[in-house]
Short mmCIF file of C-alpha atoms in Angstrom, two decimals:
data_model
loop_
_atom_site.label_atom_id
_atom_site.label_comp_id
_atom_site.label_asym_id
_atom_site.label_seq_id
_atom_site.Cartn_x
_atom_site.Cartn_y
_atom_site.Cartn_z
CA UNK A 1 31.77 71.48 78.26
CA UNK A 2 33.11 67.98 78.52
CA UNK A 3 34.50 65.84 75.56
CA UNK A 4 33.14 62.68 73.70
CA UNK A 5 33.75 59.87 75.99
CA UNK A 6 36.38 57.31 74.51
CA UNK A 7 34.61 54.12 73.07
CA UNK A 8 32.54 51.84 75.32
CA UNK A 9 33.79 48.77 74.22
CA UNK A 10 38.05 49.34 74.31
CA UNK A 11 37.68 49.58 78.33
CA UNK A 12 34.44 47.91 78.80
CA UNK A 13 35.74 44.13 79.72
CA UNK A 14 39.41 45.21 79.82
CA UNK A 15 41.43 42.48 82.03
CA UNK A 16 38.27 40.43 81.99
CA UNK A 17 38.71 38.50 79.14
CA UNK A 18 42.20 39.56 77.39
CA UNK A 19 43.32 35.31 77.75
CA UNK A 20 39.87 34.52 75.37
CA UNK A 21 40.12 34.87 71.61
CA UNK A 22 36.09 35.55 71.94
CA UNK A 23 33.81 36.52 74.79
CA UNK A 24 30.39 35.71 74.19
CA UNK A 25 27.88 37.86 75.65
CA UNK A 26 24.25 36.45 75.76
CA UNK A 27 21.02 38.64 76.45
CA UNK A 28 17.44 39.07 75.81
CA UNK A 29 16.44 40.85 72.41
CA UNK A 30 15.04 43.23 74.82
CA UNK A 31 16.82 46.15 74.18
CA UNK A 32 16.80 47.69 77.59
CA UNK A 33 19.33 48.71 79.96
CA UNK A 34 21.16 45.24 80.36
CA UNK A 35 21.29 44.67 77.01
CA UNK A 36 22.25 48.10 75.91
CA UNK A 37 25.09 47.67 78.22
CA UNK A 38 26.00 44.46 76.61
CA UNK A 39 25.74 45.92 73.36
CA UNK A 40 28.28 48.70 74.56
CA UNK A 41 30.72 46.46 75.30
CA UNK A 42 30.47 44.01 72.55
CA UNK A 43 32.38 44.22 68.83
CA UNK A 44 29.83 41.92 66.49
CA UNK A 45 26.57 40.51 67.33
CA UNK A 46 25.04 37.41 66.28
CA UNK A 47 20.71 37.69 66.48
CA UNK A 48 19.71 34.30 67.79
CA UNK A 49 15.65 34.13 67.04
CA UNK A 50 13.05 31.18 66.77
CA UNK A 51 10.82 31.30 63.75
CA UNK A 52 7.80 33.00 65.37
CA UNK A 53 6.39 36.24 64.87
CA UNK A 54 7.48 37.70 68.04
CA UNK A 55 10.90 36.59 67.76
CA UNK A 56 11.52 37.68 64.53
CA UNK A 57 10.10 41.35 65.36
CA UNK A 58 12.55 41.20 68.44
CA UNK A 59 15.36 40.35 66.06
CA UNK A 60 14.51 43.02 63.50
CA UNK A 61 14.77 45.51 66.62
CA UNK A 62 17.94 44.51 67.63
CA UNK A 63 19.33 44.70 64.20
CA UNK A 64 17.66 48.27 64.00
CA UNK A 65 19.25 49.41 67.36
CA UNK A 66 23.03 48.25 66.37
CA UNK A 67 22.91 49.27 62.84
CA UNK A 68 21.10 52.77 63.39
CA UNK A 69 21.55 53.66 67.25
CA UNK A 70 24.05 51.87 68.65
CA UNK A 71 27.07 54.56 66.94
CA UNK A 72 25.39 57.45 68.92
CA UNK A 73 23.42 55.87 71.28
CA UNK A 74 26.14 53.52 73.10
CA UNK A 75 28.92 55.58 71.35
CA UNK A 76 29.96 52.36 69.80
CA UNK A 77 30.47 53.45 66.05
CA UNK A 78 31.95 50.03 64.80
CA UNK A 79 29.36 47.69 66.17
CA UNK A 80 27.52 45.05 63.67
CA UNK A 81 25.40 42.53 63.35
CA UNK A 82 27.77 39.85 61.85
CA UNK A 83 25.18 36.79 61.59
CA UNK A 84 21.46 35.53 62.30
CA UNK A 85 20.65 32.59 63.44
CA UNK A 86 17.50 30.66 63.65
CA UNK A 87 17.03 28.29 66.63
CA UNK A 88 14.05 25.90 67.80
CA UNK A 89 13.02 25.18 64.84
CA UNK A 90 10.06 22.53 63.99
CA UNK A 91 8.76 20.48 60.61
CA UNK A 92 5.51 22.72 60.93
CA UNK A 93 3.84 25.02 57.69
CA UNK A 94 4.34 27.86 60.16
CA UNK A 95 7.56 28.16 61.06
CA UNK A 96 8.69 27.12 57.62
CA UNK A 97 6.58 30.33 56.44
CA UNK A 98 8.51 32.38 59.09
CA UNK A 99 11.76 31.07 58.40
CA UNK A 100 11.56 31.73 54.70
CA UNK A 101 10.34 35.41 56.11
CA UNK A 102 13.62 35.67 58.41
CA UNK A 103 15.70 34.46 54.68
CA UNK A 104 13.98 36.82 52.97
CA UNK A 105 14.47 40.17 56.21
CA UNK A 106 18.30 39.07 56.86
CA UNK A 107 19.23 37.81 53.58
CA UNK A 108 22.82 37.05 53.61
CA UNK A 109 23.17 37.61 57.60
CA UNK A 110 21.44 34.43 57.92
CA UNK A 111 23.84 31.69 58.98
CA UNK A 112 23.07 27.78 58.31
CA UNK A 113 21.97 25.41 59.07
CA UNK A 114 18.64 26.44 61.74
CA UNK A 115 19.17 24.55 65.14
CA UNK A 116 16.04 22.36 65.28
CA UNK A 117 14.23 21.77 68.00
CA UNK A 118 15.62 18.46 70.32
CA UNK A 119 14.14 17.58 73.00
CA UNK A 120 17.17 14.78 73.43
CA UNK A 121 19.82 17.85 73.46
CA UNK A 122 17.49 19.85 76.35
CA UNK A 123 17.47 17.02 78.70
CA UNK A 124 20.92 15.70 77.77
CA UNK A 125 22.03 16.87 81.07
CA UNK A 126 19.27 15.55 83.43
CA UNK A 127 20.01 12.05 81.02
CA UNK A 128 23.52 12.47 81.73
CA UNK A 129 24.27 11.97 77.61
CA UNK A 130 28.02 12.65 75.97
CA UNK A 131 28.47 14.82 73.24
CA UNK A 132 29.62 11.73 71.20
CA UNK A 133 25.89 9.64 71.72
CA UNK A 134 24.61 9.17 68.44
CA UNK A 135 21.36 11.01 70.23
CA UNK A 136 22.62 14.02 69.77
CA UNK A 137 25.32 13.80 67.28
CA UNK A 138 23.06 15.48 64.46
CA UNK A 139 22.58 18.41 66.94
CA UNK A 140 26.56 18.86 67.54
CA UNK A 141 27.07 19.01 63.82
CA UNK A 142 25.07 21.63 63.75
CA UNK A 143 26.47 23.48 66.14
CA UNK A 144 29.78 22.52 64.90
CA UNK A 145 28.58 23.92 61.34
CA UNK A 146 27.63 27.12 62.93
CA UNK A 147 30.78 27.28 64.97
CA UNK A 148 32.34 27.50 61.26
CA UNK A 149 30.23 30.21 60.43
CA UNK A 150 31.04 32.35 63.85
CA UNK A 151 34.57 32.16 62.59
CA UNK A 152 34.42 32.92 59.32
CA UNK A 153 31.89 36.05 59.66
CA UNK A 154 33.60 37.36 62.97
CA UNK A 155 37.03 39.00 63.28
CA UNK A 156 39.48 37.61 66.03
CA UNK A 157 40.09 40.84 68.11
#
């Protein structure tokens, strides 16, 4: 009979990324193999969704799987879901519907503010656009914002 392996996530990136404060893992809301693995290594996860039905159900599974499998499952016992956040967001009825319905599922796990859809900050690149254009300034405050939250709801290791 062979013992309880030791925890997943103590060995899992060991020497990989001991000179990062953080190492940011990011995977589809799938929930198979690749991101089981991820899971397995990680500490906290942050659920990224857009506000559309299928999203959110996606989301709502991966919050299931960490809070409810994930100690058993990936013998990682002190995984959680430290934050939600909503991205792509548009001025539309529906997707202000859904992302009063991701408030109301996630309650306090939901970080602000929502990362609105830009078209400006997707083709920044192929534009060749700085951080510091006023184009996307009101997109870098939000991240900035969020980057605030990150800090404040996840533990440096």
């Amino acid at each position: 009979m062979c013992s309880d392996p030791a925890p997943i996530p103590s060995t899992a990136l060991e020497g990989v990324d001991s000179t990062f404060d953080y190492t940011l893992i990011d995977c589809q809301p799938s929930v198979f193999h690749l991101t089981q693995l991820a899971l397995a290594a990680a500490h906290d996860v942050v659920i990224v969704t857009e506000a559309d039905i299928y999203s959110v159900e996606a989301a709502k599974r991966i919050h299931t799987f960490v809070t409810q499998r994930a100690p058993k499952d990936l013998a990682n016992p002190t995984l959680a879901v430290r934050g939600v956040i909503i991205s792509g967001l548009t001025n539309t009825l529906l997707q202000a519907e859904q992302r009063d319905s991701i408030r109301r599922i996630f309650g306090d796990l939901l970080w602000e503010p929502s990362v609105k859809l830009r078209t400006t900050l997707a083709e920044a690149n192929t534009d060749a656009l700085p951080l510091t254009d006023s184009r996307v300034a009101d997109s870098r405050a939000t991240y900035e914002l969020l980057a605030q939250a990150f800090l404040k709801a996840v533990p440096t290791p």
